[in-house]
């Protein structure tokens, strides 16, 4: 899968003899690992290619250590689809075991790979990649350097490069999976988008095809499922990645202000408008405009948004001069747009303009136990790092409680529950008692899990989720709305 990331290319004026240039460029690439929802393998490949050029290697491979088996699995394997080595096998296995730079002629493992690929490996250089606590979490292997010997400068370059790769890995969502005792196979497609189940594979496939185009994307899913992360991924994997991504929260502002927020205003357009001002459409010029909770727009603003989508032009509030807009549109909603169109609450023509490419995120309860485990371990790892509680883990009983929960607030609610548990648990193990507000499936207000043929009206699911959130928040409507990721007015309206 290629999304056109601008990294696998020589740098103009690149001086491979200077270590500081090599490491500075590696750090630039690694910074994108933490900042963007990009394909992790594409950026790791860029790091490996950069080191290979600096050290005059023909190819490079980055192996990661599977914590559950100790095997080395290639995350980047230039010229090879996938390589897996048993613990201690090959030069890379030796480097992982010794924790030292290893070099030598091609052995049996390399020759077996060559027979499958038709490539000829002559020499190998393997260097360990260490985590912050000194564990070997991976091996960088360089193939067919002109000389096996390393100068002092080259050794420092290689060691520094492995350090930058480790920093980059720590900045991705792979970080939690590289922790000791992680029980599942390593898996991460887009940074920050955690999940390996069938429903998420559909999302990744459609995202990969849609992102490089100009097509409008509509992201759908319940509150808390990660719609904004997917919207960011669309932008960061598009040709507009270096232009602004501008978010408009359509549910946060009253009707009287949202038009001004979008389009800006002319001087004198209303009382207090003593100067002209640009809106979010102008701010997104050349980039992406993300319309979050687009279903909450009033009919009047819907009409003006339709014109923007159709003609790529708009008027400021109080203005008469048409302005052009070079923006890509990504919208998100948790609402049943089809129902709103049928009720006359959402324009059908705008609905069809927005629904060019649909990306539908599954609710947490429908993602399966393995994806819930991946998310729980990732979120707990991040919370533990933020609060200085490294080393805490979920007890089997707490994990069972998480599996049994209904999660009306989806991933966002799981994140908040685990952060609270990370802060409040007294020992190294999180117990069910550390998760007091987890909404269990038993009880009148908790919605049961949906099977593949068990679909209930959305209004029923929403009301059950709101009632469960209110129960968990002791009846505090503002807190319940915050945990559900909706406005308080929206919550009150849905309660009727």
mmCIF file of C-alpha atoms in Angstrom, residues 264-431:
data_model
loop_
_atom_site.group_PDB
_atom_site.id
_atom_site.type_symbol
_atom_site.label_atom_id
_atom_site.label_comp_id
_atom_site.label_asym_id
_atom_site.label_seq_id
_atom_site.Cartn_x
_atom_site.Cartn_y
_atom_site.Cartn_z
ATOM 1 C CA UNK A 264 -16.112 34.672 8.312
ATOM 2 C CA UNK A 265 -17.786 38.078 8.096
ATOM 3 C CA UNK A 266 -17.498 41.515 6.543
ATOM 4 C CA UNK A 267 -17.053 44.659 8.560
ATOM 5 C CA UNK A 268 -20.432 45.907 9.750
ATOM 6 C CA UNK A 269 -22.157 42.582 9.049
ATOM 7 C CA UNK A 270 -23.709 42.732 12.535
ATOM 8 C CA UNK A 271 -23.415 44.692 15.739
ATOM 9 C CA UNK A 272 -19.876 44.445 17.034
ATOM 10 C CA UNK A 273 -18.353 43.372 13.686
ATOM 11 C CA UNK A 274 -15.958 46.317 13.592
ATOM 12 C CA UNK A 275 -13.520 44.565 11.286
ATOM 13 C CA UNK A 276 -13.621 41.876 8.629
ATOM 14 C CA UNK A 277 -12.613 38.353 9.602
ATOM 15 C CA UNK A 278 -11.865 35.133 7.771
ATOM 16 C CA UNK A 279 -13.523 31.853 8.736
ATOM 17 C CA UNK A 280 -12.461 28.236 8.892
ATOM 18 C CA UNK A 281 -12.978 27.685 5.156
ATOM 19 C CA UNK A 282 -10.311 30.272 4.410
ATOM 20 C CA UNK A 283 -8.039 28.826 7.115
ATOM 21 C CA UNK A 284 -8.227 25.400 5.412
ATOM 22 C CA UNK A 285 -7.188 26.747 2.004
ATOM 23 C CA UNK A 286 -5.116 24.123 0.199
ATOM 24 C CA UNK A 287 -5.824 21.584 2.919
ATOM 25 C CA UNK A 288 -8.753 19.736 4.475
ATOM 26 C CA UNK A 289 -11.883 21.043 6.193
ATOM 27 C CA UNK A 290 -13.145 18.573 8.794
ATOM 28 C CA UNK A 291 -16.831 19.045 9.621
ATOM 29 C CA UNK A 292 -17.375 17.167 12.882
ATOM 30 C CA UNK A 293 -20.974 16.234 13.788
ATOM 31 C CA UNK A 294 -22.178 17.681 10.484
ATOM 32 C CA UNK A 295 -25.744 16.453 11.146
ATOM 33 C CA UNK A 296 -26.152 19.178 13.791
ATOM 34 C CA UNK A 297 -26.060 22.015 11.227
ATOM 35 C CA UNK A 298 -29.244 24.061 10.862
ATOM 36 C CA UNK A 299 -31.156 23.921 7.550
ATOM 37 C CA UNK A 300 -29.981 27.437 6.636
ATOM 38 C CA UNK A 301 -26.314 26.582 7.086
ATOM 39 C CA UNK A 302 -26.830 23.243 5.339
ATOM 40 C CA UNK A 303 -27.854 25.159 2.217
ATOM 41 C CA UNK A 304 -24.737 27.316 2.285
ATOM 42 C CA UNK A 305 -22.539 24.281 2.892
ATOM 43 C CA UNK A 306 -24.150 22.589 -0.116
ATOM 44 C CA UNK A 307 -23.195 25.551 -2.282
ATOM 45 C CA UNK A 308 -19.629 25.349 -0.996
ATOM 46 C CA UNK A 309 -19.442 21.642 -1.814
ATOM 47 C CA UNK A 310 -20.973 22.055 -5.272
ATOM 48 C CA UNK A 311 -19.313 25.223 -6.501
ATOM 49 C CA UNK A 312 -16.320 25.605 -4.189
ATOM 50 C CA UNK A 313 -17.423 29.202 -3.560
ATOM 51 C CA UNK A 314 -18.915 30.985 -0.550
ATOM 52 C CA UNK A 315 -19.904 34.390 0.831
ATOM 53 C CA UNK A 316 -18.778 35.884 4.081
ATOM 54 C CA UNK A 317 -21.584 36.874 6.458
ATOM 55 C CA UNK A 318 -22.789 40.266 5.238
ATOM 56 C CA UNK A 319 -20.790 39.965 2.023
ATOM 57 C CA UNK A 320 -21.680 40.049 -1.685
ATOM 58 C CA UNK A 321 -18.342 39.050 -3.204
ATOM 59 C CA UNK A 322 -17.963 35.360 -4.000
ATOM 60 C CA UNK A 323 -14.791 33.773 -2.699
ATOM 61 C CA UNK A 324 -13.285 30.563 -3.997
ATOM 62 C CA UNK A 325 -12.207 27.692 -1.770
ATOM 63 C CA UNK A 326 -9.580 25.068 -2.547
ATOM 64 C CA UNK A 327 -10.383 22.607 0.222
ATOM 65 C CA UNK A 328 -11.038 18.903 0.588
ATOM 66 C CA UNK A 329 -14.030 17.934 2.732
ATOM 67 C CA UNK A 330 -14.167 15.275 5.411
ATOM 68 C CA UNK A 331 -17.315 15.088 7.531
ATOM 69 C CA UNK A 332 -18.225 12.969 10.534
ATOM 70 C CA UNK A 333 -21.421 12.117 12.339
ATOM 71 C CA UNK A 334 -22.859 9.635 14.818
ATOM 72 C CA UNK A 335 -26.410 10.425 13.676
ATOM 73 C CA UNK A 336 -28.679 8.378 11.418
ATOM 74 C CA UNK A 337 -28.545 10.702 8.413
ATOM 75 C CA UNK A 338 -30.986 8.607 6.406
ATOM 76 C CA UNK A 339 -33.573 8.989 9.157
ATOM 77 C CA UNK A 340 -32.961 12.722 9.374
ATOM 78 C CA UNK A 341 -33.383 13.073 5.613
ATOM 79 C CA UNK A 342 -36.678 11.158 5.817
ATOM 80 C CA UNK A 343 -37.811 13.456 8.647
ATOM 81 C CA UNK A 344 -36.884 16.579 6.677
ATOM 82 C CA UNK A 345 -34.201 17.563 9.186
ATOM 83 C CA UNK A 346 -31.264 17.112 6.808
ATOM 84 C CA UNK A 347 -31.134 18.063 3.140
ATOM 85 C CA UNK A 348 -31.114 15.069 0.817
ATOM 86 C CA UNK A 349 -28.922 16.867 -1.748
ATOM 87 C CA UNK A 350 -26.331 17.680 0.927
ATOM 88 C CA UNK A 351 -26.477 14.099 2.195
ATOM 89 C CA UNK A 352 -25.579 12.750 -1.254
ATOM 90 C CA UNK A 353 -22.827 15.346 -1.669
ATOM 91 C CA UNK A 354 -21.234 14.307 1.615
ATOM 92 C CA UNK A 355 -21.670 10.559 1.174
ATOM 93 C CA UNK A 356 -19.167 10.040 -1.638
ATOM 94 C CA UNK A 357 -16.837 7.727 0.314
ATOM 95 C CA UNK A 358 -18.193 6.266 3.553
ATOM 96 C CA UNK A 359 -15.967 4.975 6.329
ATOM 97 C CA UNK A 360 -17.996 3.330 9.095
ATOM 98 C CA UNK A 361 -16.327 2.650 12.430
ATOM 99 C CA UNK A 362 -17.661 -0.280 14.468
ATOM 100 C CA UNK A 363 -18.730 0.211 18.098
ATOM 101 C CA UNK A 364 -16.330 -1.193 20.658
ATOM 102 C CA UNK A 365 -18.754 -3.933 21.726
ATOM 103 C CA UNK A 366 -18.741 -5.312 18.153
ATOM 104 C CA UNK A 367 -14.974 -5.415 17.681
ATOM 105 C CA UNK A 368 -14.257 -8.689 19.453
ATOM 106 C CA UNK A 369 -12.190 -9.648 22.489
ATOM 107 C CA UNK A 370 -8.802 -9.456 20.744
ATOM 108 C CA UNK A 371 -9.339 -5.896 19.510
ATOM 109 C CA UNK A 372 -10.623 -4.863 22.940
ATOM 110 C CA UNK A 373 -7.446 -6.338 24.450
ATOM 111 C CA UNK A 374 -5.268 -4.467 21.953
ATOM 112 C CA UNK A 375 -7.017 -1.195 22.724
ATOM 113 C CA UNK A 376 -7.010 -1.742 26.492
ATOM 114 C CA UNK A 377 -3.289 -2.551 26.560
ATOM 115 C CA UNK A 378 -2.471 0.404 24.307
ATOM 116 C CA UNK A 379 -4.547 2.883 26.317
ATOM 117 C CA UNK A 380 -3.261 1.605 29.662
ATOM 118 C CA UNK A 381 0.336 1.794 28.433
ATOM 119 C CA UNK A 382 -0.171 5.423 27.344
ATOM 120 C CA UNK A 383 -1.880 6.370 30.634
ATOM 121 C CA UNK A 384 0.846 4.682 32.678
ATOM 122 C CA UNK A 385 3.526 6.640 30.816
ATOM 123 C CA UNK A 386 1.678 9.942 31.290
ATOM 124 C CA UNK A 387 1.252 9.436 35.037
ATOM 125 C CA UNK A 388 4.524 7.712 35.895
ATOM 126 C CA UNK A 389 2.905 4.335 36.654
ATOM 127 C CA UNK A 390 4.973 2.159 34.306
ATOM 128 C CA UNK A 391 4.693 -1.536 34.987
ATOM 129 C CA UNK A 392 1.033 -1.690 36.001
ATOM 130 C CA UNK A 393 -0.994 -4.353 34.227
ATOM 131 C CA UNK A 394 -4.556 -5.592 33.949
ATOM 132 C CA UNK A 395 -5.364 -8.561 36.146
ATOM 133 C CA UNK A 396 -7.244 -11.423 34.433
ATOM 134 C CA UNK A 397 -10.335 -10.484 36.435
ATOM 135 C CA UNK A 398 -10.142 -6.830 35.316
ATOM 136 C CA UNK A 399 -9.653 -7.933 31.713
ATOM 137 C CA UNK A 400 -12.730 -10.158 31.994
ATOM 138 C CA UNK A 401 -14.708 -7.209 33.373
ATOM 139 C CA UNK A 402 -13.621 -5.070 30.421
ATOM 140 C CA UNK A 403 -14.704 -7.816 27.997
ATOM 141 C CA UNK A 404 -18.104 -8.000 29.690
ATOM 142 C CA UNK A 405 -18.756 -4.260 29.615
ATOM 143 C CA UNK A 406 -21.185 -2.583 27.212
ATOM 144 C CA UNK A 407 -19.057 0.570 26.623
ATOM 145 C CA UNK A 408 -21.762 2.989 25.473
ATOM 146 C CA UNK A 409 -19.023 5.629 25.189
ATOM 147 C CA UNK A 410 -16.851 3.243 23.146
ATOM 148 C CA UNK A 411 -13.065 3.756 22.960
ATOM 149 C CA UNK A 412 -13.235 7.166 24.635
ATOM 150 C CA UNK A 413 -14.998 5.691 27.666
ATOM 151 C CA UNK A 414 -12.532 2.801 27.845
ATOM 152 C CA UNK A 415 -9.676 5.302 27.743
ATOM 153 C CA UNK A 416 -11.094 7.333 30.638
ATOM 154 C CA UNK A 417 -11.770 4.218 32.721
ATOM 155 C CA UNK A 418 -8.239 2.923 32.267
ATOM 156 C CA UNK A 419 -6.664 6.300 32.966
ATOM 157 C CA UNK A 420 -8.565 6.518 36.262
ATOM 158 C CA UNK A 421 -7.530 2.967 37.139
ATOM 159 C CA UNK A 422 -3.881 3.704 36.290
ATOM 160 C CA UNK A 423 -3.893 6.626 38.694
ATOM 161 C CA UNK A 424 -5.893 5.059 41.527
ATOM 162 C CA UNK A 425 -4.767 1.415 41.666
ATOM 163 C CA UNK A 426 -2.597 0.700 44.699
ATOM 164 C CA UNK A 427 -0.428 -2.135 43.413
ATOM 165 C CA UNK A 428 1.047 -3.313 40.106
ATOM 166 C CA UNK A 429 -2.204 -5.040 39.086
ATOM 167 C CA UNK A 430 -5.453 -3.301 38.124
ATOM 168 C CA UNK A 431 -8.384 -5.132 39.770
#
